[in-house]
PDB file of C-alpha atoms in Angstrom:
ATOM      1  CA  MET A   1      14.729   0.593 -13.034  1.00 40.00           C
ATOM      2  CA  ASN A   2      11.877   1.888 -10.928  1.00 41.00           C
ATOM      3  CA  GLU A   3      12.904   4.593  -8.446  1.00 48.00           C
ATOM      4  CA  THR A   4       9.913   5.059  -6.167  1.00 56.00           C
ATOM      5  CA  LEU A   5      11.839   5.214  -2.913  1.00 58.00           C
ATOM      6  CA  ILE A   6      12.955   8.686  -1.935  1.00 57.00           C
ATOM      7  CA  PRO A   7      16.610   8.502  -0.813  1.00 56.00           C
ATOM      8  CA  SER A   8      15.954  10.564   2.322  1.00 57.00           C
ATOM      9  CA  GLU A   9      13.300   8.073   3.416  1.00 64.00           C
ATOM     10  CA  THR A  10      15.776   5.204   3.428  1.00 69.00           C
ATOM     11  CA  ARG A  11      19.105   6.901   4.187  1.00 75.00           C
ATOM     12  CA  ASP A  12      19.461   4.856   7.388  1.00 88.00           C
ATOM     13  CA  PHE A  13      18.711   1.582   5.607  1.00 95.00           C
ATOM     14  CA  GLU A  14      21.151  -0.891   4.097  1.00 95.00           C
ATOM     15  CA  LEU A  15      20.445  -2.457   0.708  1.00 96.00           C
ATOM     16  CA  VAL A  16      20.463  -6.237   1.196  1.00 97.00           C
ATOM     17  CA  PHE A  17      19.571  -7.292  -2.324  1.00 96.00           C
ATOM     18  CA  GLU A  18      18.075  -5.999  -5.532  1.00 96.00           C
ATOM     19  CA  GLU A  19      16.767  -8.106  -8.373  1.00 95.00           C
ATOM     20  CA  LYS A  20      14.617  -7.648 -11.434  1.00 95.00           C
ATOM     21  CA  TYR A  21      11.399  -7.412  -9.399  1.00 97.00           C
ATOM     22  CA  THR A  22      12.378  -6.451  -5.850  1.00 97.00           C
ATOM     23  CA  ARG A  23      14.647  -4.234  -3.773  1.00 97.00           C
ATOM     24  CA  VAL A  24      15.100  -5.113  -0.091  1.00 97.00           C
ATOM     25  CA  LEU A  25      16.553  -2.841   2.580  1.00 97.00           C
ATOM     26  CA  VAL A  26      16.970  -3.289   6.323  1.00 97.00           C
ATOM     27  CA  ASN A  27      17.623  -1.209   9.392  1.00 96.00           C
ATOM     28  CA  THR A  28      18.765  -3.438  12.249  1.00 95.00           C
ATOM     29  CA  GLU A  29      18.467  -0.643  14.811  1.00 95.00           C
ATOM     30  CA  LEU A  30      14.821   0.081  13.923  1.00 96.00           C
ATOM     31  CA  LYS A  31      14.229  -3.657  13.307  1.00 97.00           C
ATOM     32  CA  ILE A  32      12.585  -2.932   9.938  1.00 97.00           C
ATOM     33  CA  VAL A  33      12.705  -4.714   6.581  1.00 98.00           C
ATOM     34  CA  ILE A  34      11.518  -2.829   3.494  1.00 98.00           C
ATOM     35  CA  CYS A  35      10.556  -4.603   0.291  1.00 98.00           C
ATOM     36  CA  GLU A  36       9.945  -2.401  -2.721  1.00 97.00           C
ATOM     37  CA  LEU A  37       8.448  -3.999  -5.810  1.00 97.00           C
ATOM     38  CA  LEU A  38      10.075  -2.750  -9.011  1.00 97.00           C
ATOM     39  CA  ALA A  39       7.726  -3.923 -11.747  1.00 96.00           C
ATOM     40  CA  ASP A  40       4.085  -3.578 -12.672  1.00 95.00           C
ATOM     41  CA  TYR A  41       3.608  -7.371 -12.520  1.00 95.00           C
ATOM     42  CA  ILE A  42       5.619 -10.076 -10.769  1.00 96.00           C
ATOM     43  CA  PRO A  43       5.212 -13.735 -11.733  1.00 96.00           C
ATOM     44  CA  ILE A  44       4.241 -15.803  -8.695  1.00 96.00           C
ATOM     45  CA  GLU A  45       7.372 -17.990  -8.754  1.00 97.00           C
ATOM     46  CA  ASP A  46       9.625 -14.932  -8.808  1.00 97.00           C
ATOM     47  CA  PHE A  47       7.559 -13.380  -6.004  1.00 97.00           C
ATOM     48  CA  LYS A  48       7.874 -16.520  -3.887  1.00 97.00           C
ATOM     49  CA  GLU A  49      11.610 -16.751  -4.526  1.00 97.00           C
ATOM     50  CA  ALA A  50      12.130 -13.130  -3.438  1.00 97.00           C
ATOM     51  CA  PHE A  51       9.991 -13.569  -0.337  1.00 98.00           C
ATOM     52  CA  LEU A  52      11.787 -16.758   0.633  1.00 97.00           C
ATOM     53  CA  GLN A  53      15.014 -14.715   0.521  1.00 98.00           C
ATOM     54  CA  ILE A  54      13.368 -12.025   2.649  1.00 98.00           C
ATOM     55  CA  GLY A  55      12.283 -14.778   5.024  1.00 98.00           C
ATOM     56  CA  GLU A  56      15.911 -15.820   5.470  1.00 98.00           C
ATOM     57  CA  ILE A  57      16.813 -12.218   6.335  1.00 97.00           C
ATOM     58  CA  VAL A  58      14.007 -12.085   8.911  1.00 98.00           C
ATOM     59  CA  LYS A  59      15.046 -15.423  10.423  1.00 97.00           C
ATOM     60  CA  ALA A  60      18.688 -14.331  10.720  1.00 96.00           C
ATOM     61  CA  GLY A  61      17.849 -10.974  12.300  1.00 94.00           C
ATOM     62  CA  ASP A  62      15.662  -9.462  14.958  1.00 94.00           C
ATOM     63  CA  TYR A  63      13.062  -7.706  12.816  1.00 97.00           C
ATOM     64  CA  VAL A  64       9.585  -6.730  13.990  1.00 97.00           C
ATOM     65  CA  LYS A  65       8.280  -4.567  11.120  1.00 98.00           C
ATOM     66  CA  PHE A  66       7.880  -5.279   7.420  1.00 98.00           C
ATOM     67  CA  ILE A  67       7.148  -2.452   4.998  1.00 98.00           C
ATOM     68  CA  PHE A  68       5.811  -3.631   1.660  1.00 97.00           C
ATOM     69  CA  ASP A  69       5.894  -0.967  -1.056  1.00 97.00           C
ATOM     70  CA  LYS A  70       3.625  -2.127  -3.886  1.00 96.00           C
ATOM     71  CA  ARG A  71       3.262   1.242  -5.652  1.00 96.00           C
ATOM     72  CA  SER A  72       4.732  -0.057  -8.922  1.00 96.00           C
ATOM     73  CA  LEU A  73       2.076  -2.769  -9.385  1.00 94.00           C
ATOM     74  CA  ARG A  74      -0.518  -2.433 -12.126  1.00 92.00           C
ATOM     75  CA  ALA A  75      -1.820  -6.003 -11.946  1.00 88.00           C
ATOM     76  CA  PHE A  76      -3.411  -7.913  -9.095  1.00 86.00           C
ATOM     77  CA  HIS A  77      -2.876 -11.665  -8.728  1.00 88.00           C
ATOM     78  CA  GLN A  78      -5.021 -13.447  -6.128  1.00 87.00           C
ATOM     79  CA  PRO A  79      -2.893 -16.641  -5.782  1.00 92.00           C
ATOM     80  CA  THR A  80       0.186 -14.529  -5.033  1.00 92.00           C
ATOM     81  CA  MET A  81      -1.629 -12.538  -2.364  1.00 90.00           C
ATOM     82  CA  GLU A  82      -3.035 -15.728  -0.867  1.00 91.00           C
ATOM     83  CA  TRP A  83       0.407 -17.347  -0.597  1.00 95.00           C
ATOM     84  CA  TYR A  84       1.887 -14.179   0.904  1.00 95.00           C
ATOM     85  CA  PHE A  85      -0.958 -13.759   3.386  1.00 91.00           C
ATOM     86  CA  ILE A  86      -1.518 -17.361   4.473  1.00 92.00           C
ATOM     87  CA  HIS A  87       1.925 -18.915   4.268  1.00 94.00           C
ATOM     88  CA  TRP A  88       4.652 -16.279   4.304  1.00 97.00           C
ATOM     89  CA  LYS A  89       3.172 -14.021   6.979  1.00 96.00           C
ATOM     90  CA  LYS A  90       2.438 -17.017   9.194  1.00 94.00           C
ATOM     91  CA  ASP A  91       6.011 -18.288   8.849  1.00 96.00           C
ATOM     92  CA  MET A  92       7.411 -14.834   9.625  1.00 97.00           C
ATOM     93  CA  LEU A  93       5.181 -14.366  12.676  1.00 97.00           C
ATOM     94  CA  ALA A  94       7.035 -17.273  14.284  1.00 96.00           C
ATOM     95  CA  TYR A  95      10.192 -15.118  14.034  1.00 97.00           C
ATOM     96  CA  GLY A  96       8.592 -12.025  15.590  1.00 96.00           C
ATOM     97  CA  LEU A  97       7.581 -10.189  12.421  1.00 97.00           C
ATOM     98  CA  LYS A  98       4.087  -9.040  13.333  1.00 96.00           C
ATOM     99  CA  THR A  99       3.936  -5.399  12.228  1.00 98.00           C
ATOM    100  CA  HIS A 100       3.135  -4.948   8.548  1.00 98.00           C
ATOM    101  CA  ARG A 101       2.869  -1.644   6.714  1.00 98.00           C
ATOM    102  CA  LYS A 102       1.684  -1.602   3.127  1.00 96.00           C
ATOM    103  CA  ILE A 103       1.880   1.069   0.480  1.00 97.00           C
ATOM    104  CA  LEU A 104      -0.534   0.418  -2.369  1.00 94.00           C
ATOM    105  CA  PRO A 105      -0.666   1.877  -5.875  1.00 94.00           C
ATOM    106  CA  ALA A 106      -2.674   5.104  -6.083  1.00 90.00           C
ATOM    107  CA  GLU A 107      -5.359   3.522  -8.258  1.00 89.00           C
ATOM    108  CA  LYS A 108      -8.540   2.979  -6.232  1.00 88.00           C
ATOM    109  CA  TRP A 109      -9.424  -0.224  -8.102  1.00 89.00           C
ATOM    110  CA  PHE A 110      -6.267  -1.841  -6.707  1.00 89.00           C
ATOM    111  CA  GLU A 111      -7.271  -1.071  -3.130  1.00 87.00           C
ATOM    112  CA  LYS A 112     -10.733  -2.512  -3.848  1.00 90.00           C
ATOM    113  CA  MET A 113      -9.199  -5.711  -5.276  1.00 88.00           C
ATOM    114  CA  VAL A 114      -7.009  -6.093  -2.175  1.00 87.00           C
ATOM    115  CA  GLN A 115     -10.050  -5.796   0.102  1.00 88.00           C
ATOM    116  CA  ILE A 116     -12.081  -8.301  -1.924  1.00 91.00           C
ATOM    117  CA  ALA A 117      -9.170 -10.763  -1.934  1.00 87.00           C
ATOM    118  CA  LYS A 118      -8.559 -10.277   1.794  1.00 87.00           C
ATOM    119  CA  ASP A 119     -12.226 -10.949   2.581  1.00 90.00           C
ATOM    120  CA  GLN A 120     -12.112 -14.097   0.460  1.00 90.00           C
ATOM    121  CA  ILE A 121      -8.921 -15.316   2.169  1.00 89.00           C
ATOM    122  CA  LEU A 122     -10.424 -14.733   5.621  1.00 88.00           C
ATOM    123  CA  THR A 123     -13.504 -16.722   4.599  1.00 91.00           C
ATOM    124  CA  ASN A 124     -11.529 -19.575   3.005  1.00 91.00           C
ATOM    125  CA  TYR A 125      -8.950 -19.763   5.799  1.00 88.00           C
ATOM    126  CA  PRO A 126     -10.779 -19.297   9.094  1.00 87.00           C
ATOM    127  CA  ASP A 127      -7.671 -20.376  11.038  1.00 86.00           C
ATOM    128  CA  ASN A 128      -5.697 -17.377   9.700  1.00 87.00           C
ATOM    129  CA  ILE A 129      -3.416 -15.258  11.908  1.00 90.00           C
ATOM    130  CA  ILE A 130      -4.731 -11.795  11.052  1.00 88.00           C
ATOM    131  CA  ASP A 131      -5.774 -11.129  14.648  1.00 89.00           C
ATOM    132  CA  GLN A 132      -2.122 -11.586  15.690  1.00 94.00           C
ATOM    133  CA  LEU A 133      -0.796  -9.042  13.199  1.00 95.00           C
ATOM    134  CA  ASP A 134      -0.640  -5.251  13.209  1.00 97.00           C
ATOM    135  CA  ILE A 135      -1.451  -4.287   9.607  1.00 94.00           C
ATOM    136  CA  LYS A 136      -1.830  -0.710   8.422  1.00 95.00           C
ATOM    137  CA  TYR A 137      -1.852   1.016   5.046  1.00 94.00           C
ATOM    138  CA  CYS A 138       0.395   4.025   4.505  1.00 96.00           C
ATOM    139  CA  ASP A 139       1.060   6.554   1.743  1.00 95.00           C
ATOM    140  CA  SER A 140       4.857   6.677   1.992  1.00 95.00           C
ATOM    141  CA  ILE A 141       7.876   4.861   3.373  1.00 94.00           C
ATOM    142  CA  GLU A 142       8.382   7.687   5.862  1.00 93.00           C
ATOM    143  CA  GLU A 143       4.844   7.252   7.202  1.00 96.00           C
ATOM    144  CA  ALA A 144       5.272   3.465   7.317  1.00 97.00           C
ATOM    145  CA  ILE A 145       8.456   3.824   9.361  1.00 95.00           C
ATOM    146  CA  ARG A 146       6.723   6.162  11.857  1.00 93.00           C
ATOM    147  CA  LYS A 147       3.470   4.182  12.288  1.00 91.00           C
TER     148      LYS A 147
END
């Protein structure tokens, strides 16, 4: 199992579920959900299934911040990012989840792929909700919690 989270960073968080590809923690007081990816590649159907479960957690709670730790990834999949960006984030915005913090793999090519994909999504979906979201990139969970 991938152990990228530092225990001290998440000591105040409760583990909600852990599967083959994802680990999800919450802190109801801070109103934060953390999703840590645990594999270098996640098939799109498994990704969607995990994020639908996360969506149910968001809907049942009062969460305002989502921290997405993607440091384990070594593959980039445009259709997955598109679904996450266009559909999932829009659905979650309706429940108050508007602050997103992302932790990317250290490889610079991954960051470049994310930017290219984001630009393409914004072009292909002009009615997107990006202007309603607070999205920032961070280097650690601790930084993502603070920002």
